[in-house]
CSV table of C-alpha atoms in Angstrom, one decimal:
chain,number,residue,atom,x,y,z
A,1,UNK,CA,93.7,108.2,152.0
A,2,UNK,CA,89.5,107.9,152.6
A,3,UNK,CA,87.4,105.8,150.6
A,4,UNK,CA,86.7,106.6,147.1
A,5,UNK,CA,83.0,107.0,147.3
A,6,UNK,CA,80.7,105.3,144.4
A,7,UNK,CA,78.8,108.7,144.0
A,8,UNK,CA,82.1,110.5,142.7
A,9,UNK,CA,84.0,108.6,140.5
A,10,UNK,CA,85.7,111.4,138.7
A,11,UNK,CA,87.9,111.9,141.8
A,12,UNK,CA,91.4,111.0,140.1
A,13,UNK,CA,93.7,109.1,142.3
A,14,UNK,CA,97.1,110.8,142.8
A,15,UNK,CA,99.5,110.7,139.9
A,16,UNK,CA,102.2,110.9,142.3
A,17,UNK,CA,101.7,107.2,143.3
A,18,UNK,CA,102.0,105.2,140.3
A,19,UNK,CA,105.8,105.5,138.9
A,20,UNK,CA,105.2,105.2,135.6
A,21,UNK,CA,108.1,105.6,132.6
A,22,UNK,CA,107.0,108.0,130.3
A,23,UNK,CA,105.2,106.2,127.2
A,24,UNK,CA,105.1,106.4,123.4
A,25,UNK,CA,103.2,104.7,120.2
A,26,UNK,CA,105.4,103.7,117.6
A,27,UNK,CA,104.3,102.9,114.2
A,28,UNK,CA,106.3,101.3,111.6
A,29,UNK,CA,105.5,102.4,108.2
A,30,UNK,CA,107.1,101.7,104.5
A,31,UNK,CA,107.0,99.8,101.5
A,32,UNK,CA,105.9,96.1,101.5
A,33,UNK,CA,108.9,94.1,102.0
A,34,UNK,CA,111.1,97.2,103.4
A,35,UNK,CA,111.8,95.2,106.6
A,36,UNK,CA,109.2,96.3,108.9
A,37,UNK,CA,107.8,93.1,110.6
A,38,UNK,CA,111.4,92.1,111.0
A,39,UNK,CA,112.5,95.3,112.2
A,40,UNK,CA,110.0,94.9,115.0
A,41,UNK,CA,110.7,91.3,116.1
A,42,UNK,CA,114.2,92.3,116.3
A,43,UNK,CA,113.4,95.2,118.6
A,44,UNK,CA,111.3,92.7,120.5
A,45,UNK,CA,114.3,90.0,120.6
A,46,UNK,CA,117.2,92.5,121.5
A,47,UNK,CA,114.9,94.1,124.4
A,48,UNK,CA,114.3,90.7,125.8
A,49,UNK,CA,110.5,90.4,125.1
A,50,UNK,CA,111.2,86.9,123.0
A,51,UNK,CA,113.2,84.2,124.1
A,52,UNK,CA,115.8,82.5,122.1
A,53,UNK,CA,113.5,79.1,122.3
A,54,UNK,CA,110.8,80.9,120.4
A,55,UNK,CA,113.2,82.5,117.5
A,56,UNK,CA,114.6,79.3,117.0
A,57,UNK,CA,111.0,77.6,116.3
A,58,UNK,CA,110.1,80.3,113.9
A,59,UNK,CA,113.4,80.0,112.0
A,60,UNK,CA,113.0,76.5,111.6
A,61,UNK,CA,109.1,77.5,110.6
A,62,UNK,CA,110.7,80.1,108.1
A,63,UNK,CA,113.2,77.3,106.5
A,64,UNK,CA,110.6,74.8,106.4
A,65,UNK,CA,108.6,77.3,104.2
A,66,UNK,CA,112.1,78.4,102.2
A,67,UNK,CA,111.7,82.0,103.7
A,68,UNK,CA,114.8,82.0,105.7
A,69,UNK,CA,115.1,85.7,106.2
A,70,UNK,CA,111.2,86.1,107.2
A,71,UNK,CA,111.7,84.3,110.6
A,72,UNK,CA,112.3,87.7,112.9
A,73,UNK,CA,109.1,89.0,111.0
A,74,UNK,CA,107.0,86.0,112.7
A,75,UNK,CA,107.0,87.3,116.0
A,76,UNK,CA,105.1,90.4,114.5
A,77,UNK,CA,103.0,88.4,111.8
A,78,UNK,CA,101.4,85.8,114.0
A,79,UNK,CA,98.4,84.7,111.7
A,80,UNK,CA,98.8,82.1,109.2
A,81,UNK,CA,97.5,84.3,106.1
A,82,UNK,CA,100.4,86.8,107.0
A,83,UNK,CA,103.3,84.1,107.3
A,84,UNK,CA,102.4,82.5,104.3
A,85,UNK,CA,102.7,85.7,102.2
A,86,UNK,CA,104.9,87.4,104.1
A,87,UNK,CA,102.7,90.5,104.6
A,88,UNK,CA,101.3,92.2,107.9
A,89,UNK,CA,97.4,92.7,107.6
A,90,UNK,CA,96.2,93.5,110.9
A,91,UNK,CA,98.1,96.2,112.9
A,92,UNK,CA,100.5,94.1,114.8
A,93,UNK,CA,100.7,94.9,118.6
A,94,UNK,CA,103.8,94.3,120.9
A,95,UNK,CA,105.3,96.6,123.9
A,96,UNK,CA,108.9,96.8,124.4
A,97,UNK,CA,110.6,99.0,127.3
A,98,UNK,CA,114.2,100.8,127.1
A,99,UNK,CA,115.8,102.8,130.2
A,100,UNK,CA,113.5,105.5,130.2
A,101,UNK,CA,110.6,104.7,128.2
A,102,UNK,CA,107.6,102.3,127.3
A,103,UNK,CA,106.9,101.4,123.9
A,104,UNK,CA,103.6,100.3,122.2
A,105,UNK,CA,104.8,99.1,118.8
A,106,UNK,CA,102.1,99.4,115.9
A,107,UNK,CA,103.6,97.2,113.1
A,108,UNK,CA,101.6,98.9,110.0
A,109,UNK,CA,101.0,96.7,107.0
A,110,UNK,CA,102.9,98.0,103.9
A,111,UNK,CA,101.1,96.0,100.7
A,112,UNK,CA,99.0,98.3,99.1
A,113,UNK,CA,95.7,96.7,99.6
A,114,UNK,CA,96.0,97.2,103.1
A,115,UNK,CA,96.4,100.9,103.5
A,116,UNK,CA,93.4,101.3,105.6
A,117,UNK,CA,94.6,98.7,108.2
A,118,UNK,CA,97.8,101.4,107.8
A,119,UNK,CA,95.7,104.0,108.9
A,120,UNK,CA,94.3,102.8,111.8
A,121,UNK,CA,97.9,102.0,113.2
A,122,UNK,CA,99.3,105.5,112.2
A,123,UNK,CA,96.4,107.2,113.4
A,124,UNK,CA,97.1,106.1,117.2
A,125,UNK,CA,101.1,106.7,116.8
A,126,UNK,CA,103.2,109.4,118.3
A,127,UNK,CA,106.5,108.6,116.2
A,128,UNK,CA,106.8,106.7,113.1
A,129,UNK,CA,109.5,104.8,111.9
A,130,UNK,CA,109.4,104.8,108.1
A,131,UNK,CA,111.7,102.0,107.0
A,132,UNK,CA,113.1,102.0,103.6
A,133,UNK,CA,115.0,99.2,101.7
A,134,UNK,CA,118.6,100.1,100.5
A,135,UNK,CA,118.4,97.2,98.5
A,136,UNK,CA,119.2,98.3,94.7
A,137,UNK,CA,115.7,98.4,92.9
A,138,UNK,CA,113.7,97.8,96.0
A,139,UNK,CA,114.1,101.8,97.3
A,140,UNK,CA,113.2,102.7,93.9
A,141,UNK,CA,109.9,100.6,93.6
A,142,UNK,CA,108.8,101.7,96.9
A,143,UNK,CA,109.4,105.7,96.3
A,144,UNK,CA,108.5,106.1,92.6
A,145,UNK,CA,104.9,107.0,91.7
A,146,UNK,CA,102.2,104.5,93.0
A,147,UNK,CA,105.0,103.0,95.9
A,148,UNK,CA,104.0,102.9,99.2
A,149,UNK,CA,106.5,104.8,100.7
A,150,UNK,CA,105.2,108.2,99.2
A,151,UNK,CA,101.7,107.6,100.1
A,152,UNK,CA,102.4,106.1,103.6
A,153,UNK,CA,104.5,109.5,104.4
A,154,UNK,CA,101.8,111.4,103.2
A,155,UNK,CA,99.1,109.6,105.1
A,156,UNK,CA,101.6,109.6,108.3
A,157,UNK,CA,101.6,113.5,108.3
A,158,UNK,CA,98.1,114.0,108.0
A,159,UNK,CA,97.2,111.5,110.5
A,160,UNK,CA,99.3,113.4,113.2
A,161,UNK,CA,102.5,111.4,113.2
A,162,UNK,CA,104.7,114.6,113.6
A,163,UNK,CA,108.2,112.9,114.2
A,164,UNK,CA,109.8,110.5,111.8
A,165,UNK,CA,112.9,108.0,112.3
A,166,UNK,CA,113.7,107.4,108.6
A,167,UNK,CA,115.8,103.9,109.1
A,168,UNK,CA,117.6,102.6,106.1
A,169,UNK,CA,117.3,99.1,106.3
A,170,UNK,CA,119.0,96.3,104.6
A,171,UNK,CA,122.5,97.9,104.6
A,172,UNK,CA,124.1,94.8,104.9
A,173,UNK,CA,122.7,93.3,101.6
A,174,UNK,CA,125.2,92.3,98.8
A,175,UNK,CA,123.7,95.2,96.7
A,176,UNK,CA,124.7,97.6,99.4
A,177,UNK,CA,127.3,96.4,101.8
A,178,UNK,CA,127.0,99.4,104.3
A,179,UNK,CA,127.8,102.0,101.2
A,180,UNK,CA,127.7,105.3,102.4
A,181,UNK,CA,127.1,106.8,98.8
A,182,UNK,CA,124.1,104.6,98.6
A,183,UNK,CA,122.8,105.7,102.1
A,184,UNK,CA,123.5,109.6,101.3
A,185,UNK,CA,121.3,108.9,97.5
A,186,UNK,CA,118.6,107.9,99.2
A,187,UNK,CA,118.8,110.3,101.9
A,188,UNK,CA,119.0,113.2,99.1
A,189,UNK,CA,116.1,111.5,97.3
A,190,UNK,CA,113.7,111.7,100.3
A,191,UNK,CA,114.3,114.9,102.3
A,192,UNK,CA,112.3,117.1,99.3
A,193,UNK,CA,109.6,114.7,99.0
A,194,UNK,CA,109.6,114.6,103.2
A,195,UNK,CA,109.7,118.8,102.7
A,196,UNK,CA,106.7,118.7,100.4
A,197,UNK,CA,104.9,116.2,102.6
A,198,UNK,CA,105.0,119.6,105.4
A,199,UNK,CA,107.5,117.5,107.6
A,200,UNK,CA,110.2,120.2,109.2
A,201,UNK,CA,113.5,117.8,108.1
A,202,UNK,CA,115.9,119.3,110.7
A,203,UNK,CA,113.3,119.5,113.7
A,204,UNK,CA,111.2,116.3,113.3
A,205,UNK,CA,113.0,114.0,111.2
A,206,UNK,CA,116.1,112.2,111.7
A,207,UNK,CA,117.8,109.3,108.8
A,208,UNK,CA,119.9,106.3,110.6
A,209,UNK,CA,121.2,102.9,108.6
A,210,UNK,CA,120.3,99.5,110.2
A,211,UNK,CA,120.3,95.7,109.3
A,212,UNK,CA,116.9,94.5,110.7
A,213,UNK,CA,117.8,91.4,110.1
A,214,UNK,CA,121.4,91.3,111.7
A,215,UNK,CA,120.4,93.6,114.2
A,216,UNK,CA,122.8,96.1,113.6
A,217,UNK,CA,122.9,99.7,114.9
A,218,UNK,CA,119.2,98.8,116.7
A,219,UNK,CA,119.9,98.1,120.4
A,220,UNK,CA,123.8,99.3,120.3
A,221,UNK,CA,125.9,101.2,117.8
A,222,UNK,CA,127.3,99.5,114.4
A,223,UNK,CA,130.7,98.5,114.8
A,224,UNK,CA,133.4,100.5,113.4
A,225,UNK,CA,134.7,97.6,111.2
A,226,UNK,CA,131.3,97.5,109.5
A,227,UNK,CA,130.5,100.8,109.1
A,228,UNK,CA,133.4,103.5,109.7
A,229,UNK,CA,131.4,106.5,108.6
A,230,UNK,CA,128.6,106.2,110.8
A,231,UNK,CA,129.1,108.3,114.0
A,232,UNK,CA,125.4,108.8,114.7
A,233,UNK,CA,122.9,107.2,117.2
A,234,UNK,CA,121.8,103.4,117.1
A,235,UNK,CA,117.9,103.0,116.9
A,236,UNK,CA,117.3,102.6,120.6
A,237,UNK,CA,118.9,105.8,121.5
A,238,UNK,CA,117.3,107.8,118.7
A,239,UNK,CA,113.8,106.0,120.0
A,240,UNK,CA,114.7,107.3,123.6
A,241,UNK,CA,115.9,110.8,122.8
A,242,UNK,CA,111.9,111.4,120.9
A,243,UNK,CA,110.2,113.8,123.3
A,244,UNK,CA,106.8,112.7,124.5
A,245,UNK,CA,104.0,114.6,122.5
A,246,UNK,CA,101.9,116.9,124.5
A,247,UNK,CA,99.3,114.4,126.8
A,248,UNK,CA,95.9,116.5,127.4
A,249,UNK,CA,94.8,115.3,130.3
A,250,UNK,CA,92.8,118.4,131.4
A,251,UNK,CA,90.4,118.4,128.4
A,252,UNK,CA,87.1,115.8,128.3
A,253,UNK,CA,87.6,112.2,127.9
A,254,UNK,CA,87.5,110.9,124.4
A,255,UNK,CA,88.8,107.4,123.3
A,256,UNK,CA,88.2,106.2,119.6
A,257,UNK,CA,87.5,102.6,119.6
A,258,UNK,CA,89.2,100.9,117.6
A,259,UNK,CA,87.9,97.3,118.2
A,260,UNK,CA,85.6,95.5,120.6
A,261,UNK,CA,85.1,91.9,121.6
A,262,UNK,CA,83.2,90.1,124.5
A,263,UNK,CA,84.8,88.7,127.5
A,264,UNK,CA,82.8,88.4,130.5
A,265,UNK,CA,81.2,91.7,129.5
A,266,UNK,CA,82.0,94.4,126.9
A,267,UNK,CA,85.7,95.3,126.4
A,268,UNK,CA,86.6,98.0,124.0
A,269,UNK,CA,89.7,99.1,122.7
A,270,UNK,CA,91.4,102.0,121.7
A,271,UNK,CA,94.0,105.1,122.2
A,272,UNK,CA,93.2,107.7,125.1
A,273,UNK,CA,93.2,110.8,123.3
A,274,UNK,CA,92.3,113.4,126.2
A,275,UNK,CA,91.4,113.2,129.7
A,276,UNK,CA,91.4,110.1,131.5
A,277,UNK,CA,89.8,106.6,132.3
A,278,UNK,CA,89.4,105.3,135.9
A,279,UNK,CA,87.6,102.6,137.4
A,280,UNK,CA,84.1,103.3,138.4
A,281,UNK,CA,83.6,106.1,136.0
A,282,UNK,CA,80.2,107.0,134.3
A,283,UNK,CA,80.8,107.5,130.4
A,284,UNK,CA,79.0,107.8,127.4
A,285,UNK,CA,79.5,105.9,124.1
A,286,UNK,CA,78.7,108.4,121.2
A,287,UNK,CA,77.0,108.7,118.8
A,288,UNK,CA,74.4,106.2,119.9
A,289,UNK,CA,74.7,107.8,123.7
A,290,UNK,CA,74.8,105.0,125.1
A,291,UNK,CA,75.5,104.7,128.8
A,292,UNK,CA,78.3,102.9,130.5
A,293,UNK,CA,80.4,102.2,133.6
A,294,UNK,CA,83.9,101.2,133.5
A,295,UNK,CA,84.5,97.8,135.3
A,296,UNK,CA,88.2,97.9,134.3
A,297,UNK,CA,90.9,99.0,132.7
A,298,UNK,CA,94.0,97.2,131.0
A,299,UNK,CA,97.3,99.1,130.1
A,300,UNK,CA,99.5,96.7,128.0
A,301,UNK,CA,98.6,93.1,129.7
A,302,UNK,CA,98.5,95.0,133.2
A,303,UNK,CA,95.1,95.9,135.1
A,304,UNK,CA,95.4,99.7,136.1
A,305,UNK,CA,93.3,101.8,138.2
A,306,UNK,CA,93.2,104.5,135.8
A,307,UNK,CA,94.8,105.4,132.5
A,308,UNK,CA,96.3,108.7,131.2
A,309,UNK,CA,96.0,110.2,127.8
A,310,UNK,CA,98.2,108.6,124.8
A,311,UNK,CA,98.0,105.0,126.7
A,312,UNK,CA,96.4,102.3,124.0
A,313,UNK,CA,94.3,100.8,126.6
A,314,UNK,CA,91.4,97.8,127.0
A,315,UNK,CA,88.5,98.9,128.7
A,316,UNK,CA,85.6,96.6,130.3
A,317,UNK,CA,82.3,98.1,130.4
A,318,UNK,CA,78.7,97.3,131.8
A,319,UNK,CA,75.6,98.5,130.7
A,320,UNK,CA,76.4,98.3,127.0
A,321,UNK,CA,76.5,95.5,124.7
A,322,UNK,CA,79.4,94.9,121.9
A,323,UNK,CA,76.9,94.3,119.1
A,324,UNK,CA,76.2,98.1,119.7
A,325,UNK,CA,79.4,99.7,119.2
A,326,UNK,CA,81.2,100.1,116.2
A,327,UNK,CA,84.7,101.2,114.9
A,328,UNK,CA,85.1,104.7,115.4
A,329,UNK,CA,82.7,105.2,118.5
A,330,UNK,CA,83.9,107.4,120.8
A,331,UNK,CA,84.0,106.8,124.7
A,332,UNK,CA,83.7,110.2,126.2
A,333,UNK,CA,82.6,111.9,129.4
A,334,UNK,CA,78.8,112.7,130.1
A,335,UNK,CA,79.6,116.0,130.9
A,336,UNK,CA,81.0,116.8,127.7
A,337,UNK,CA,80.3,114.4,124.6
A,338,UNK,CA,81.7,114.6,121.2
A,339,UNK,CA,79.7,116.3,118.4
A,340,UNK,CA,78.0,113.5,116.2
A,341,UNK,CA,77.3,114.9,112.9
A,342,UNK,CA,76.1,114.0,109.2
A,343,UNK,CA,78.0,116.7,107.5
A,344,UNK,CA,80.9,119.2,108.4
A,345,UNK,CA,83.2,121.9,106.7
A,346,UNK,CA,86.4,121.0,105.6
A,347,UNK,CA,89.8,122.5,104.3
A,348,UNK,CA,91.3,120.0,101.6
A,349,UNK,CA,94.5,119.7,100.0
A,350,UNK,CA,94.1,117.6,96.6
A,351,UNK,CA,96.7,115.3,96.2
A,352,UNK,CA,96.6,113.0,92.6
A,353,UNK,CA,93.3,112.7,91.3
A,354,UNK,CA,92.5,109.4,89.3
A,355,UNK,CA,93.4,109.8,85.5
A,356,UNK,CA,93.5,113.3,86.2
A,357,UNK,CA,90.0,113.5,87.0
A,358,UNK,CA,88.3,116.5,88.5
A,359,UNK,CA,87.0,117.3,92.0
A,360,UNK,CA,83.5,118.9,91.9
A,361,UNK,CA,80.7,118.8,94.4
A,362,UNK,CA,79.1,115.1,93.9
A,363,UNK,CA,82.4,113.6,94.2
A,364,UNK,CA,82.2,110.3,96.1
A,365,UNK,CA,84.9,109.2,98.3
A,366,UNK,CA,85.9,106.9,101.4
A,367,UNK,CA,86.5,109.3,104.6
A,368,UNK,CA,89.4,108.1,107.0
A,369,UNK,CA,89.3,109.9,110.4
A,370,UNK,CA,90.6,108.6,113.6
A,371,UNK,CA,89.0,105.0,113.5
A,372,UNK,CA,86.2,105.9,111.5
A,373,UNK,CA,85.9,104.6,107.5
A,374,UNK,CA,83.0,106.2,106.0
A,375,UNK,CA,81.5,106.9,102.4
A,376,UNK,CA,81.2,110.4,102.2
A,377,UNK,CA,80.2,113.1,99.0
A,378,UNK,CA,81.4,116.7,98.4
A,379,UNK,CA,78.1,118.4,98.3
A,380,UNK,CA,79.6,122.3,97.4
A,381,UNK,CA,83.0,123.5,96.9
A,382,UNK,CA,82.5,126.9,98.8
A,383,UNK,CA,86.2,128.6,98.3
A,384,UNK,CA,89.6,128.1,96.8
A,385,UNK,CA,92.3,129.1,98.7
A,386,UNK,CA,95.5,130.6,96.9
A,387,UNK,CA,98.4,128.4,98.1
A,388,UNK,CA,100.9,131.1,97.9
A,389,UNK,CA,99.1,133.7,100.1
A,390,UNK,CA,97.1,131.2,102.0
A,391,UNK,CA,94.1,133.7,101.6
A,392,UNK,CA,90.5,132.4,99.9
A,393,UNK,CA,90.3,133.6,96.0
A,394,UNK,CA,87.1,136.0,95.5
A,395,UNK,CA,85.7,133.6,93.0
A,396,UNK,CA,83.7,130.4,94.1
A,397,UNK,CA,85.2,127.3,92.1
A,398,UNK,CA,83.0,124.7,90.1
A,399,UNK,CA,85.6,122.5,90.5
A,400,UNK,CA,89.6,122.1,91.4
A,401,UNK,CA,92.3,119.9,90.4
A,402,UNK,CA,95.5,118.2,91.7
A,403,UNK,CA,97.2,120.1,94.1
A,404,UNK,CA,94.5,122.7,94.8
A,405,UNK,CA,93.6,123.6,98.3
A,406,UNK,CA,89.9,123.7,98.7
A,407,UNK,CA,86.9,124.6,101.4
A,408,UNK,CA,84.1,122.6,100.8
A,409,UNK,CA,80.8,120.9,102.7
A,410,UNK,CA,81.2,117.2,102.9
A,411,UNK,CA,78.0,114.6,103.8
A,412,UNK,CA,78.2,111.1,105.0
A,413,UNK,CA,75.7,108.5,105.1
A,414,UNK,CA,76.0,107.5,109.1
A,415,UNK,CA,76.2,109.6,112.1
A,416,UNK,CA,79.9,110.1,112.8
A,417,UNK,CA,82.0,111.7,115.8
A,418,UNK,CA,84.8,114.3,115.1
A,419,UNK,CA,86.0,117.6,116.1
A,420,UNK,CA,87.0,121.0,114.8
A,421,UNK,CA,90.7,120.6,114.0
A,422,UNK,CA,91.3,124.0,116.0
A,423,UNK,CA,89.9,122.1,119.3
A,424,UNK,CA,91.3,118.8,118.5
A,425,UNK,CA,94.1,117.7,115.8
A,426,UNK,CA,93.7,114.4,116.3
A,427,UNK,CA,89.9,113.8,115.9
A,428,UNK,CA,90.0,116.8,113.4
A,429,UNK,CA,92.4,115.6,110.4
A,430,UNK,CA,91.4,113.0,107.8
A,431,UNK,CA,92.0,111.8,104.2
A,432,UNK,CA,89.8,110.5,101.3
A,433,UNK,CA,90.7,107.9,99.8
A,434,UNK,CA,89.4,106.5,96.1
A,435,UNK,CA,89.8,103.3,94.8
A,436,UNK,CA,92.7,102.4,97.0
A,437,UNK,CA,94.2,105.3,96.8
A,438,UNK,CA,94.9,108.5,99.0
A,439,UNK,CA,93.2,111.7,96.7
A,440,UNK,CA,93.2,114.4,99.5
A,441,UNK,CA,93.9,115.1,103.0
A,442,UNK,CA,92.1,117.5,105.2
A,443,UNK,CA,90.9,119.2,108.4
A,444,UNK,CA,87.6,119.9,109.9
A,445,UNK,CA,87.1,123.4,110.4
A,446,UNK,CA,83.4,123.9,111.5
A,447,UNK,CA,80.8,121.6,112.3
A,448,UNK,CA,76.8,122.1,112.3
A,449,UNK,CA,75.7,124.6,115.0
A,450,UNK,CA,73.4,121.7,116.3
A,451,UNK,CA,75.4,119.3,116.5
A,452,UNK,CA,73.8,116.2,117.9
A,453,UNK,CA,75.5,115.7,121.3
A,454,UNK,CA,73.1,117.1,123.7
């Protein structure tokens, strides 16, 4: 191989040279206390990412706080606030491997006030593991109106989590005792709801029973003596069987920034949605059009020469200051930067407005799109769409109510980087939230003709 010339930073190393396992991003979602962190912690323990001594330390720590059953969650819940409350606030990160696949776990928070963090985790995921508690009363609380299970499923679908593994946890609980009746009851209640959230249950959803605390039916199939009626896969097998979504290597680079920090230079973190990043690349940070050069790329904990779509990476940049970057800024190719706009047209599906409020021009909400959180205002309702025929109605609407599908113009206070949904699903789908509740989900259908990306 000849020396790579400085001037041609876009020549990629040959992809055959590096034999990497396939890679999937997994987000754990579900109601608070369903056992998401415990499941994540148990996976890391079973896949050899955490040693016995660390587990013993966590066990003692949890016991001292009279929280014996939380010790596995401590692996994922790393800060004191989370341990004290037993809630996961930031999107915890961890990595594990099976025979065929490298996984990045994004342990999404389940507590109501932490949903924006869950959005950040789900926006990077390829597959969702929806954790449901089988314990009497707990499933009902999470599922009924106001419970997080419903909102998380709707958000996961909006944010592009197309495959769901629904794990029915706490099957070992005294109120459950690995009961097939309880498992079937939960499944029968969840299926219609998953269908209404636009999931193809036969193709994209799989149910399985587990006990995260005991590790049953996770790495190995549950013993027949414990659960005689289950003949399906264990969690690791189900994860291994998930197909890797199409990774777009040919399109221009798009990497939304979810975090940044200083470390002998400016480091940004995010998931590469398309294109690839290579040491030495000259890139652009949008919307502020700041030129930056790639100094180094880290995948998991390893330094790599390049990274492909779907990878969660840390990229060290030169030529740009950390304070000039905000969450939601997008690292992109110089030749084809991402559009930067303050207004766009979108198709919205109204889910549930507060106190049956009406949705009209002037309605204000918080827009969540990839890593962006931005206040927005609906400036015009353009067309209402008939949910049955999917065709626009003739009369221009003045207002719409729950369940309506509407085409509208949305304005934001600051310039944001987005794409049309038809061009780029991950950067063109969003949710609108008001007072801590998701009121609508939508997709960007048109951008101003003079999008500020010159």
